[in-house]
Short mmCIF file of C-alpha atoms in Angstrom, two decimals:
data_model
loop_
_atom_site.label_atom_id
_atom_site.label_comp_id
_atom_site.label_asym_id
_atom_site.label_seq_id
_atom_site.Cartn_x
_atom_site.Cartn_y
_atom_site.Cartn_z
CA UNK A 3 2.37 13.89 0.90
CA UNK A 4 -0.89 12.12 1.89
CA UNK A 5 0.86 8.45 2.43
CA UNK A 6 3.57 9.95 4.61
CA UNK A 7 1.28 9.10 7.81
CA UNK A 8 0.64 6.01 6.52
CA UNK A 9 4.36 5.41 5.70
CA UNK A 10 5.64 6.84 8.98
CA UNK A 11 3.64 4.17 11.17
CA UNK A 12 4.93 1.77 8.60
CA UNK A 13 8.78 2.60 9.56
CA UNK A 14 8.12 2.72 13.22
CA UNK A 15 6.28 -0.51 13.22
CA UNK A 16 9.69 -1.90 11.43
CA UNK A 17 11.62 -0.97 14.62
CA UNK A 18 13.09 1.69 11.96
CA UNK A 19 13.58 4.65 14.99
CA UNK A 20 14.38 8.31 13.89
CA UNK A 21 13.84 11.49 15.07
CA UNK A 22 13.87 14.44 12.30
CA UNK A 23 14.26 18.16 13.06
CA UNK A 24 11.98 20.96 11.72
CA UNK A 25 12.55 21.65 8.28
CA UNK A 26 14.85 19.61 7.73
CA UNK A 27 14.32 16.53 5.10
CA UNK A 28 17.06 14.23 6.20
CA UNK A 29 16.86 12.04 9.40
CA UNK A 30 19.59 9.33 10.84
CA UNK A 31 17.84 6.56 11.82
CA UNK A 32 18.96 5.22 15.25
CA UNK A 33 19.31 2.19 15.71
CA UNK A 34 20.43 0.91 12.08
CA UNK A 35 22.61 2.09 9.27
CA UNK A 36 20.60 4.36 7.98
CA UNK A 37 20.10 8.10 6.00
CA UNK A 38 16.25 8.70 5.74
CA UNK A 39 15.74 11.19 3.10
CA UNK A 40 12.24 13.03 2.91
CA UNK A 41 11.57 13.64 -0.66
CA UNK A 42 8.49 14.70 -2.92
CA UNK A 43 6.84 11.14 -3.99
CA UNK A 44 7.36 12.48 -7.44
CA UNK A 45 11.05 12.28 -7.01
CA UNK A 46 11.49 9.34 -5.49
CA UNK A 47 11.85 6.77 -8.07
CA UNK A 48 14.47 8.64 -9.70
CA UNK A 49 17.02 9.43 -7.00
CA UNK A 50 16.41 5.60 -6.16
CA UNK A 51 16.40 4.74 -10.16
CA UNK A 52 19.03 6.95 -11.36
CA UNK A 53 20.97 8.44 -8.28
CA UNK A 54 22.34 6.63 -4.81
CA UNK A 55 19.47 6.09 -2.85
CA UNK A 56 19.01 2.24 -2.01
CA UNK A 57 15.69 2.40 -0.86
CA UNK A 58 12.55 4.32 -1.34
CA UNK A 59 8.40 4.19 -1.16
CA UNK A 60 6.45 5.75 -3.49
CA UNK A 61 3.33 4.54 -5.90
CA UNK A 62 3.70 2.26 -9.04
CA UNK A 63 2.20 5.33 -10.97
CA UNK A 64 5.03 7.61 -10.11
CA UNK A 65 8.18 5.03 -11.05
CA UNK A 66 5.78 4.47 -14.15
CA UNK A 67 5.85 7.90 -14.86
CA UNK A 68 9.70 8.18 -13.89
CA UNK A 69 10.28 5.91 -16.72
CA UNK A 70 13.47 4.51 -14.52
CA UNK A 71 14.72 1.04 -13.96
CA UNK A 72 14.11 -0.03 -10.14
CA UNK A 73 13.61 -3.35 -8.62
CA UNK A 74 10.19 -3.79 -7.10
CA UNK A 75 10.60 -5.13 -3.66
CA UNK A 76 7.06 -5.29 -2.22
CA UNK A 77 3.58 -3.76 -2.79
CA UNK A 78 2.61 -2.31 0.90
CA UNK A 79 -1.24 -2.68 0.41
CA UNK A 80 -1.85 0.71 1.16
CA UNK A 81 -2.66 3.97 -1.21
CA UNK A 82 -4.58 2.20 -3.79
CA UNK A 83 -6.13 3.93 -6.42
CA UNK A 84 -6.65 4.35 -9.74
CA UNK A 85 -5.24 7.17 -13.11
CA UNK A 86 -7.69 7.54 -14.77
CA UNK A 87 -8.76 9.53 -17.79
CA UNK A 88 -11.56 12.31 -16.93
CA UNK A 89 -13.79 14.17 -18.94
CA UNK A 90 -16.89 16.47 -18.35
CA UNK A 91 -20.38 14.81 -17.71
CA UNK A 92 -21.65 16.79 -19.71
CA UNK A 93 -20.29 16.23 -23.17
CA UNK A 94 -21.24 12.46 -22.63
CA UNK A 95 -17.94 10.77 -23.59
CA UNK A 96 -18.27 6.86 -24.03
CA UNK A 97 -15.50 6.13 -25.88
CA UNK A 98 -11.89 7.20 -24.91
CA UNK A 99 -10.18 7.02 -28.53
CA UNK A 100 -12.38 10.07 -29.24
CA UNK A 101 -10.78 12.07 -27.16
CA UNK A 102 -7.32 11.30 -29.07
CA UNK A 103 -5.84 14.31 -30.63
CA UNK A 104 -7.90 16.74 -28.28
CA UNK A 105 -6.17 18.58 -25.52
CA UNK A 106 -5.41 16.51 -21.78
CA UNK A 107 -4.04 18.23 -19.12
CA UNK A 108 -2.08 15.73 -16.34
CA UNK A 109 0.87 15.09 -13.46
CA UNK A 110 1.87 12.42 -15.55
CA UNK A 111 2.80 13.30 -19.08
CA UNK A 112 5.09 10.27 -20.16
CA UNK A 113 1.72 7.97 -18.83
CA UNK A 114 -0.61 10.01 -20.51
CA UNK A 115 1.48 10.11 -23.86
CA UNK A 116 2.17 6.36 -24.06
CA UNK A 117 -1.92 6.03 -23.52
CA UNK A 118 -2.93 7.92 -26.45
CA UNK A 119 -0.41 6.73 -28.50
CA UNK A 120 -2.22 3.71 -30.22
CA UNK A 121 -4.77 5.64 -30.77
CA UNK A 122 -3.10 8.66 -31.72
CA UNK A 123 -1.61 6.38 -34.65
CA UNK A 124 -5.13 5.25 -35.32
CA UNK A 125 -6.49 8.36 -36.24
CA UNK A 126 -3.25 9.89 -37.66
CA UNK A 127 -3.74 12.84 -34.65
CA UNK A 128 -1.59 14.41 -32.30
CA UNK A 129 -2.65 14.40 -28.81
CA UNK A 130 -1.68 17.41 -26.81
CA UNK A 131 -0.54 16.94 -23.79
CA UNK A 132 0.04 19.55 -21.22
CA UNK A 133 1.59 18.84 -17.63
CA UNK A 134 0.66 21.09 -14.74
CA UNK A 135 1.57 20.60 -10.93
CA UNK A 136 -1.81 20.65 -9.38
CA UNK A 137 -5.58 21.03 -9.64
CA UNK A 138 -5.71 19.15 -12.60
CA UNK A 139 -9.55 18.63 -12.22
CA UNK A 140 -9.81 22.19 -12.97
CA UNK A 141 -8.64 22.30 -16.40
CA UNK A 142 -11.72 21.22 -18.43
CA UNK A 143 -13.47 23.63 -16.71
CA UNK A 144 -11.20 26.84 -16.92
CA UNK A 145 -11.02 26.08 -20.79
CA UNK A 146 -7.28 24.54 -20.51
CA UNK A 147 -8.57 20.87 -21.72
CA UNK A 148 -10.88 19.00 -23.33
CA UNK A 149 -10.15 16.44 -20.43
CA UNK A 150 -7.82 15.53 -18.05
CA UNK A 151 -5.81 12.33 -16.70
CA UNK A 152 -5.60 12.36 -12.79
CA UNK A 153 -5.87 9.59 -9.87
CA UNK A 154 -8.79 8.62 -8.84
CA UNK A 155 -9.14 7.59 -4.91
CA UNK A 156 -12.71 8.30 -3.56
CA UNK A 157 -14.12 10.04 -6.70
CA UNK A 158 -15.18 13.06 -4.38
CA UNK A 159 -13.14 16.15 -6.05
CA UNK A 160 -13.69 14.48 -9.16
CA UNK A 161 -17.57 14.49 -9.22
CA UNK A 162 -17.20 17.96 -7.37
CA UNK A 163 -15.19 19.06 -10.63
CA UNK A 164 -18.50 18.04 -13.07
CA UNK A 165 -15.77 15.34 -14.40
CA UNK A 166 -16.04 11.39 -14.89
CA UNK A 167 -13.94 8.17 -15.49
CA UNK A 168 -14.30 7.53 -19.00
CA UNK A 169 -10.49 5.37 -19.52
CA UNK A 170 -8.47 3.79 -16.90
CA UNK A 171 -4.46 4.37 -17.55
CA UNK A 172 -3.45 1.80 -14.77
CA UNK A 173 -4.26 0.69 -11.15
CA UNK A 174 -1.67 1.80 -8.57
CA UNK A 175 -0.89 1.28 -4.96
CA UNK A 176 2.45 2.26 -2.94
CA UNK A 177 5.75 0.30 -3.57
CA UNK A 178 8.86 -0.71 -1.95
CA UNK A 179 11.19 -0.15 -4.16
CA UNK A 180 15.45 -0.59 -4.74
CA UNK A 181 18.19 0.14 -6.59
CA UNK A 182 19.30 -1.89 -8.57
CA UNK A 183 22.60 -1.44 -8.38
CA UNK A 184 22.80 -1.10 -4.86
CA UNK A 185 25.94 -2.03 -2.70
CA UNK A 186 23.73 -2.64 0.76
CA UNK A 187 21.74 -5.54 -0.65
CA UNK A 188 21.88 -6.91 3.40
CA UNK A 189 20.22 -4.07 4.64
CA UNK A 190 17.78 -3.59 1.73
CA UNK A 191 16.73 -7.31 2.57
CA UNK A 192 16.67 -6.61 6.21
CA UNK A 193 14.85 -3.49 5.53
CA UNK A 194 12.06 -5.94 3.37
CA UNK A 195 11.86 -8.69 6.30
CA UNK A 196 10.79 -6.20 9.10
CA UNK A 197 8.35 -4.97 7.12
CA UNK A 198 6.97 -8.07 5.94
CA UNK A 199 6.76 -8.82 9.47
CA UNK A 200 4.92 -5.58 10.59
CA UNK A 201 2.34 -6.16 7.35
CA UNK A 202 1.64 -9.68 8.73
CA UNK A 203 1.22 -9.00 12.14
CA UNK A 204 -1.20 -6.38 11.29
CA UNK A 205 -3.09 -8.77 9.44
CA UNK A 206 -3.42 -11.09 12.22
CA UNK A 207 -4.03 -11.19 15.67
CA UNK A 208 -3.88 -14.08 18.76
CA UNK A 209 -6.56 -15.67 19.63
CA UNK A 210 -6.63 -17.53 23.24
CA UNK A 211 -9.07 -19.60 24.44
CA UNK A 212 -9.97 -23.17 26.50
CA UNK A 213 -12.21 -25.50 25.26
CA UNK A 214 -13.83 -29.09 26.46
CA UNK A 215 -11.49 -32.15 24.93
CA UNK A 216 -15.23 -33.40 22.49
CA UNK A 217 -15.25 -29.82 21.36
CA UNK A 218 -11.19 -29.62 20.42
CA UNK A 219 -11.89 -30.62 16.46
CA UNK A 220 -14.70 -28.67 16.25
CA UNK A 221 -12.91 -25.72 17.63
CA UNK A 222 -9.94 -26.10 15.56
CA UNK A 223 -11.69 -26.00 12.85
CA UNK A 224 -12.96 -22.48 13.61
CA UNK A 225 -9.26 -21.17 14.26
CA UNK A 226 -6.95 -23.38 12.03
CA UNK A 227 -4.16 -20.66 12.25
CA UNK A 228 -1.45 -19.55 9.92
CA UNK A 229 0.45 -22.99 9.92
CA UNK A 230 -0.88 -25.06 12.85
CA UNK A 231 -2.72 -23.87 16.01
CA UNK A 232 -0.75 -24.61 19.28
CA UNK A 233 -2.65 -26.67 22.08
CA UNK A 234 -1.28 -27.22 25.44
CA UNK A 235 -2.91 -29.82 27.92
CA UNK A 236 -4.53 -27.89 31.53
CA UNK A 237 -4.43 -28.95 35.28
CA UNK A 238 -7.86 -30.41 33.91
CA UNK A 239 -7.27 -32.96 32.01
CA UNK A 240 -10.75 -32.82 30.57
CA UNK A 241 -9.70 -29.41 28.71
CA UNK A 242 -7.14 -28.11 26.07
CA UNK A 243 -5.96 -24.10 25.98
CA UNK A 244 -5.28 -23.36 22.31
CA UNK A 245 -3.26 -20.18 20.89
CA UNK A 246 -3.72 -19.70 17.45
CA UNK A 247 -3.37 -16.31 14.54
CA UNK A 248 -6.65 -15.50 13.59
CA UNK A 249 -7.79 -12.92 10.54
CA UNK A 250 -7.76 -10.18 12.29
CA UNK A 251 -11.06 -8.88 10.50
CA UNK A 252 -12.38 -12.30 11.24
CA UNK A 253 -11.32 -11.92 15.37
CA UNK A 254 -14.93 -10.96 16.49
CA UNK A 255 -16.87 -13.51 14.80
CA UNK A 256 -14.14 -16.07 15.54
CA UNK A 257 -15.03 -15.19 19.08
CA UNK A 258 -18.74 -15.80 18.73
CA UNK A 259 -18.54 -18.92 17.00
CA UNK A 260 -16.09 -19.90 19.65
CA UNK A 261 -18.25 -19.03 22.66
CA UNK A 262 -21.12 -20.71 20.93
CA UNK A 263 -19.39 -24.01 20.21
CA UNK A 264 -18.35 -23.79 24.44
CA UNK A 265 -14.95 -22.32 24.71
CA UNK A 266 -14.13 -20.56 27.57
CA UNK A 267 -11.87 -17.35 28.60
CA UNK A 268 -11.46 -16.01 25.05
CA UNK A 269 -9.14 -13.56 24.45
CA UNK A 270 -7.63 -11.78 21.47
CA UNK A 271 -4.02 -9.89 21.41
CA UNK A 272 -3.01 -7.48 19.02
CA UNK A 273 0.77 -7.91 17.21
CA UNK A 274 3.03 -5.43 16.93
CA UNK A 275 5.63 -7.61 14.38
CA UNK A 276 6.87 -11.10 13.21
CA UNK A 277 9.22 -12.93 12.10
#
C-alpha cells in the first residue's frame, strides 16, 4: 500500500536483505531466519493476531479495527494520520452526536460502530453503518451517506470531496507489532533492536570538528551529544578534535554556530545504523 516504500527502506536499513520475485507475495530473507509475507495492511493484524505470523507492520487503526490481541512492539514514526468523521460543508455540521442514527459509510466498521455507540444510546437511535472497500469520500455525495468516517493525511481528497472533519475517531501512525504467543521471541527482539538502531541513526548524524582549547566549553555546549561528546587531544596541543551525534535537523545550524564560535574543519556524516 502507500507505507510499503516507506517500510521497505525500513527493512533494508535493518540489514533485513531479501529479494522477492514478480507476483509473488512471499520473500526469504537472506541473511536471517526469516519468511517475509506481503499482505494487504488490512490483514495484517489478524494473521499476526489470530494466525502464525510473529511479526508484522501495519497502522494502530487497522489492529484497532481487527479487534485482535497483539503485542505492540514499537511505533515507527512514520504514516501518521488521523480517522476521522467527515461530513459535507455544506450542511454545516458542528456537533458529531447529531449525526448519530444517520447513515456513515467507512473501511472501518467495528471503529465506526464503537464511536457512535454512546451516542447511539443517548438518543435511543441506530446508527447505520455501511462498509465499502474504497472511495469512501464519495459516498455523501453519490447519496450513499449522510457522512462518512475515513483517514485523514493531508486533507487534499477530502476538501476535493466538498467534505470536512467534524469528529476525530483516533490518531494513528504505523506499528510494529507481535504475536503474542510467538515461539521466536529471540528473533522478534532482534528484529526490534535493528530497527531501533536504524530509527536512531536516522535521527542523528556525526558531527566533526576542531576547536581552540578557551573555546572547548563553549563548543560543547553547542554539541552535547547523545550521552557525552568524545574529545581527543591534536599534534597541537593548543586544540581539541571533538566527535559528537548531533539532531540531525539541527546539523546545519549546529555548523554555523560552530564556525561562529571558531571551530575549524567541520564536518557532518550521515548513519546508516546503531547499536
Amino acid at each position: 500500500g502507500r507505507l510499503f516504500k516507506k517500510v521497505n527502506e525500513l527493512l533494508q536499513g535493518s540489514g533485513i536483505e531479501y529479494h522477492r520475485e514478480d507476483r509473488l507475495d512471499v520473500a526469504i530473507c537472506k541473511n536471517l531466519p526469516i519468511t517475509l509475507v506481503f499482505l494487504p495492511a488490512s490483514d495484517i493484524a489478524k494473521y499476526v493476531g489470530d494466525g502464525n505470523v510473529d511479526i508484522g507492520i501495519t497502522g494502530t487503526d487497522i489492529v484497532e479495527e481487527s479487534n485482535v490481541k497483539v503485542d505492540k512492539v514499537m511505533d515507527l514514526g512514520f504514516g501518521s494520520c488521523k480517522l476521522c468523521v467527515q461530513a459535507p460543508v455544506l450542511d454545516q455540521v458542528t456537533d458529531v452526536s447529531t449525526l448519530a442514527g444517520g447513515r456513515i459509510v467507512t473501511s472501518f466498521p467495528h471503529l465506526t460502530e464503537k464511536f457512535f455507540a454512546p451516542m447511539d444510546a443517548a438518543k435511543g437511535v441506530k446508527t447505520k453503518v455501511t462498509e465499502v472497500s474504497g472511495s469512501v469520500e464519495a459516498a455523501c455525495g453519490l447519496g450513499l451517506a449522510d457522512a462518512v468516517v475515513d483517514l485523514v493525511e493531508t486533507g487534499t481528497t477530502m476538501r476535493a470531496a466538498g467534505l470536512e472533519v467534524v469528529g476525530e475517531v483516533l490518531s494513528t501512525e504505523s506499528i510494529l507489532i507481535s504475536n503474542v504467543n510467538s515461539k521466536h521471541e529471540d528473533v522478534v527482539k532482534l528484529i526490534k533492536r535493528r530497527i531501533e538502531g536504524y530509527m536512531l541513526a536516522k535521527k542523528f548524524v556525526m558531527i566533526s570538528y576542531n576547536v581552540h582549547n578557551d573555546l572547548l566549553d563553549a563548543a560543547l555546549k553547542l554539541t552535547p551529544g547523545k550521552k557525552s561528546p568524545n574529545i581527543t587531544s591534536l599534534q597541537n596541543s593548543d586544540f581539541k578534535a571533538v566527535t559528537s551525534l548531533v539532531n540531525n535537523k539541527e546539523q546545519n545550524a549546529k555548523m554555523d554556530e560552530l564556525h561562529d564560535l571558531g571551530a575549524t574543519d567541520i564536518l557532518t556524516f550521515a548513519l546508516s545504523n546503531t547499536r
